[in-house]
Amino acid sequence: PVKYPHLKESIEVLSRWNRSSDVKNKQAALAVLSLQYIVSKLLEKGRLDKMNVLPEAFYAKSLAYAQKHLKKHFGKLEIELGEMQKHVRGKVEKPIGGMPEVLATIYSEKYKKGKMQSKLGESYIQYIEYTPEGLVVKTINCYGASTHEDSPHYMDQMDLYLNHEMKEMTMDREKVFQEAKRIYHPGIAEDNLAKQ
């Protein structure tokens, strides 16, 4: 703060940050924006895949960028991460936590009105437990199993994903066919499938 008095408030915010990127964390947005600045500059120079020793002034620039962004778009430095970072599908936008290089990795990009949109991170997660009774399988997709907006599965898993929940599924072929709403071959049109 003495060396960079224009960043005093931001340095104090970061010193209070508990290193969490939870959706409700009020210091993480500053860290996320600073990190995105660093990554974007390294990408521009083609240095992202190398070991980089960066000067202190570079980090100060990244913090100044984040500070300016938050003050301009949100009027303050401490906002809930989910107020800035959104998970978007179609016309629906919801708060999302996470940041680069953590267990719940989320990379985001500029979206609108100072907000950031998740663009890369955990997408399909599968949990398998081997028990004496057989497999316990749980899965989640960050949106849903379809990319078609008119499908009921376009974003039917989004809320589960954002709440860190999973849905049960089975690897039992018979059960899959019993519970199927529709059976078809993905490479054959359904009207031709009936003829085969």
Coordinates of C-alpha atoms in Angstrom, one line a residue:
P1 CA 0.0 0.0 0.0
V2 CA 2.9 2.4 0.6
K3 CA 4.6 1.6 -2.7
Y4 CA 1.2 1.6 -4.6
P5 CA -1.0 4.0 -2.8
H6 CA -3.6 4.0 -5.7
L7 CA -4.1 0.3 -5.0
K8 CA -4.3 0.6 -1.2
E9 CA -8.0 -0.4 -1.0
S10 CA -7.6 -3.3 -3.4
I11 CA -4.5 -4.6 -1.5
E12 CA -6.6 -4.5 1.7
V13 CA -9.4 -6.4 0.0
L14 CA -7.1 -9.1 -1.2
S15 CA -5.5 -9.4 2.2
R16 CA -8.9 -10.3 3.6
W17 CA -9.6 -12.9 0.9
N18 CA -9.7 -16.4 2.2
R19 CA -8.7 -17.9 -1.1
S20 CA -12.2 -19.3 -1.7
S21 CA -14.0 -18.8 -5.1
D22 CA -17.4 -19.6 -3.7
V23 CA -20.3 -17.8 -5.4
K24 CA -21.0 -15.6 -2.3
N25 CA -17.3 -14.7 -1.7
K26 CA -16.9 -10.9 -1.7
Q27 CA -13.2 -10.6 -2.3
A28 CA -12.9 -13.3 -5.1
A29 CA -14.1 -11.0 -7.9
L30 CA -11.1 -8.8 -7.5
A31 CA -8.8 -11.9 -7.7
V32 CA -10.6 -13.4 -10.7
L33 CA -10.3 -10.2 -12.7
S34 CA -6.6 -9.7 -11.8
L35 CA -5.9 -13.3 -12.8
Q36 CA -7.8 -12.9 -16.1
Y37 CA -5.7 -9.8 -16.9
I38 CA -2.5 -11.8 -16.3
V39 CA -3.6 -14.7 -18.4
S40 CA -4.8 -12.5 -21.3
K41 CA -1.4 -10.7 -21.4
L42 CA 0.5 -13.9 -21.3
L43 CA -1.6 -15.3 -24.1
E44 CA -0.9 -12.2 -26.2
K45 CA 2.8 -12.8 -25.8
G46 CA 2.6 -16.5 -26.4
R47 CA 4.0 -17.2 -22.9
L48 CA 1.1 -19.0 -21.2
D49 CA 2.6 -22.4 -21.5
K50 CA 6.0 -21.4 -20.1
M51 CA 7.3 -20.8 -16.6
N52 CA 7.0 -17.1 -16.2
V53 CA 8.7 -14.9 -13.6
L54 CA 6.7 -11.7 -13.7
P55 CA 7.8 -8.3 -12.3
E56 CA 5.9 -6.8 -9.4
A57 CA 4.7 -3.9 -11.5
F58 CA 2.9 -6.4 -13.8
Y59 CA 0.9 -7.7 -10.8
A60 CA 0.2 -4.1 -9.8
K61 CA -1.2 -3.5 -13.3
S62 CA -3.4 -6.5 -13.1
L63 CA -4.8 -5.3 -9.8
A64 CA -5.3 -1.8 -11.2
Y65 CA -7.3 -3.3 -14.1
A66 CA -9.5 -5.3 -11.7
Q67 CA -10.0 -2.3 -9.4
K68 CA -11.0 -0.1 -12.3
H69 CA -13.4 -2.7 -13.7
L70 CA -15.2 -3.3 -10.4
K71 CA -15.5 0.4 -9.5
K72 CA -16.8 1.3 -13.0
H73 CA -19.4 -1.5 -13.3
F74 CA -20.3 -2.2 -9.7
G75 CA -19.3 0.9 -7.8
K76 CA -17.3 -1.0 -5.2
L77 CA -14.5 -3.6 -4.9
E78 CA -16.3 -6.1 -2.7
I79 CA -19.2 -7.8 -4.4
E80 CA -20.3 -11.4 -4.4
L81 CA -18.5 -13.3 -7.1
G82 CA -21.8 -14.5 -8.5
E83 CA -22.9 -10.9 -9.0
M84 CA -20.2 -10.5 -11.6
Q85 CA -19.7 -14.1 -12.8
K86 CA -22.6 -15.7 -14.6
H87 CA -23.5 -19.1 -16.0
V88 CA -25.5 -18.4 -19.1
R89 CA -27.6 -20.7 -21.3
G90 CA -30.0 -19.1 -23.8
K91 CA -31.7 -16.2 -22.1
V92 CA -31.0 -17.5 -18.6
E93 CA -28.1 -16.2 -16.5
K94 CA -27.3 -17.4 -13.0
P95 CA -24.6 -16.7 -10.5
I96 CA -21.6 -19.1 -10.6
G97 CA -18.5 -19.4 -8.5
G98 CA -15.1 -20.9 -9.4
M99 CA -12.0 -19.5 -10.9
P100 CA -9.0 -20.7 -12.9
E101 CA -6.7 -23.3 -11.3
V102 CA -8.9 -24.4 -8.4
L103 CA -10.9 -27.6 -7.9
A104 CA -14.1 -26.1 -9.3
T105 CA -12.3 -24.5 -12.2
I106 CA -14.2 -21.9 -14.2
Y107 CA -12.6 -19.6 -16.8
S108 CA -14.9 -16.7 -17.8
E109 CA -14.9 -14.0 -20.5
K110 CA -16.5 -10.6 -20.9
Y111 CA -20.2 -10.9 -21.1
K112 CA -22.3 -7.7 -20.6
K113 CA -22.6 -4.7 -18.3
G114 CA -19.3 -5.6 -16.6
K115 CA -20.3 -9.2 -16.0
M116 CA -18.3 -12.2 -16.9
Q117 CA -19.7 -15.4 -18.5
S118 CA -18.4 -18.8 -17.7
K119 CA -16.8 -20.3 -20.8
L120 CA -14.6 -23.1 -19.8
G121 CA -14.3 -25.4 -16.8
E122 CA -15.9 -28.5 -15.4
S123 CA -18.6 -29.6 -17.7
Y124 CA -19.5 -33.2 -17.3
I125 CA -18.8 -34.9 -14.0
Q126 CA -19.2 -38.5 -13.2
Y127 CA -18.9 -40.1 -9.8
I128 CA -18.8 -43.9 -9.5
E129 CA -18.8 -45.8 -6.2
Y130 CA -18.1 -49.6 -6.2
T131 CA -20.2 -51.3 -3.5
P132 CA -20.9 -54.9 -2.7
E133 CA -24.4 -54.4 -4.2
G134 CA -23.0 -53.0 -7.4
L135 CA -22.2 -49.6 -8.9
V136 CA -23.6 -46.3 -7.6
V137 CA -23.3 -43.8 -10.5
K138 CA -24.0 -40.1 -10.3
T139 CA -23.5 -37.6 -13.0
I140 CA -24.0 -33.9 -13.8
N141 CA -23.6 -31.8 -16.9
C142 CA -23.2 -28.0 -16.5
Y143 CA -26.3 -27.3 -18.7
G144 CA -28.1 -30.4 -19.9
A145 CA -27.7 -33.2 -22.4
S146 CA -28.9 -31.3 -25.4
T147 CA -27.7 -28.2 -27.4
H148 CA -31.2 -27.8 -28.9
E149 CA -33.1 -24.9 -27.3
D150 CA -36.4 -26.6 -27.8
S151 CA -35.3 -29.7 -25.9
P152 CA -36.4 -30.3 -22.3
H153 CA -32.8 -31.3 -21.7
Y154 CA -31.3 -28.0 -22.9
M155 CA -30.7 -26.7 -19.4
D156 CA -32.4 -29.2 -17.1
Q157 CA -29.2 -29.9 -15.1
M158 CA -28.1 -26.3 -14.7
D159 CA -29.6 -25.7 -11.3
L160 CA -28.2 -29.0 -10.0
Y161 CA -24.8 -28.1 -11.3
L162 CA -24.8 -24.7 -9.7
N163 CA -25.9 -26.2 -6.4
H164 CA -23.1 -28.8 -6.5
E165 CA -25.6 -31.6 -6.8
M166 CA -25.7 -34.7 -9.0
K167 CA -28.3 -36.9 -10.4
E168 CA -28.4 -40.7 -10.2
M169 CA -28.0 -42.8 -13.4
T170 CA -27.5 -46.4 -14.2
M171 CA -25.1 -48.5 -16.3
D172 CA -27.7 -51.3 -16.3
R173 CA -28.7 -51.7 -20.0
E174 CA -32.1 -53.3 -19.2
K175 CA -33.0 -50.5 -16.9
V176 CA -31.9 -47.9 -19.4
F177 CA -34.2 -49.4 -22.0
Q178 CA -37.1 -49.7 -19.5
E179 CA -36.9 -46.1 -18.5
A180 CA -36.2 -44.7 -22.0
K181 CA -38.6 -42.0 -23.3
R182 CA -37.5 -42.8 -26.8
I183 CA -35.2 -45.3 -28.5
Y184 CA -33.4 -44.4 -31.7
H185 CA -30.1 -44.7 -33.5
P186 CA -28.3 -41.4 -33.6
G187 CA -26.9 -42.0 -37.1
I188 CA -30.2 -43.1 -38.7
A189 CA -33.3 -40.9 -39.3
E190 CA -36.2 -42.3 -37.2
D191 CA -38.4 -42.9 -40.2
N192 CA -35.7 -45.1 -41.8
L193 CA -35.1 -46.8 -38.5
A194 CA -38.6 -48.2 -38.5
K195 CA -37.9 -49.9 -41.9
Q196 CA -34.8 -51.7 -40.6

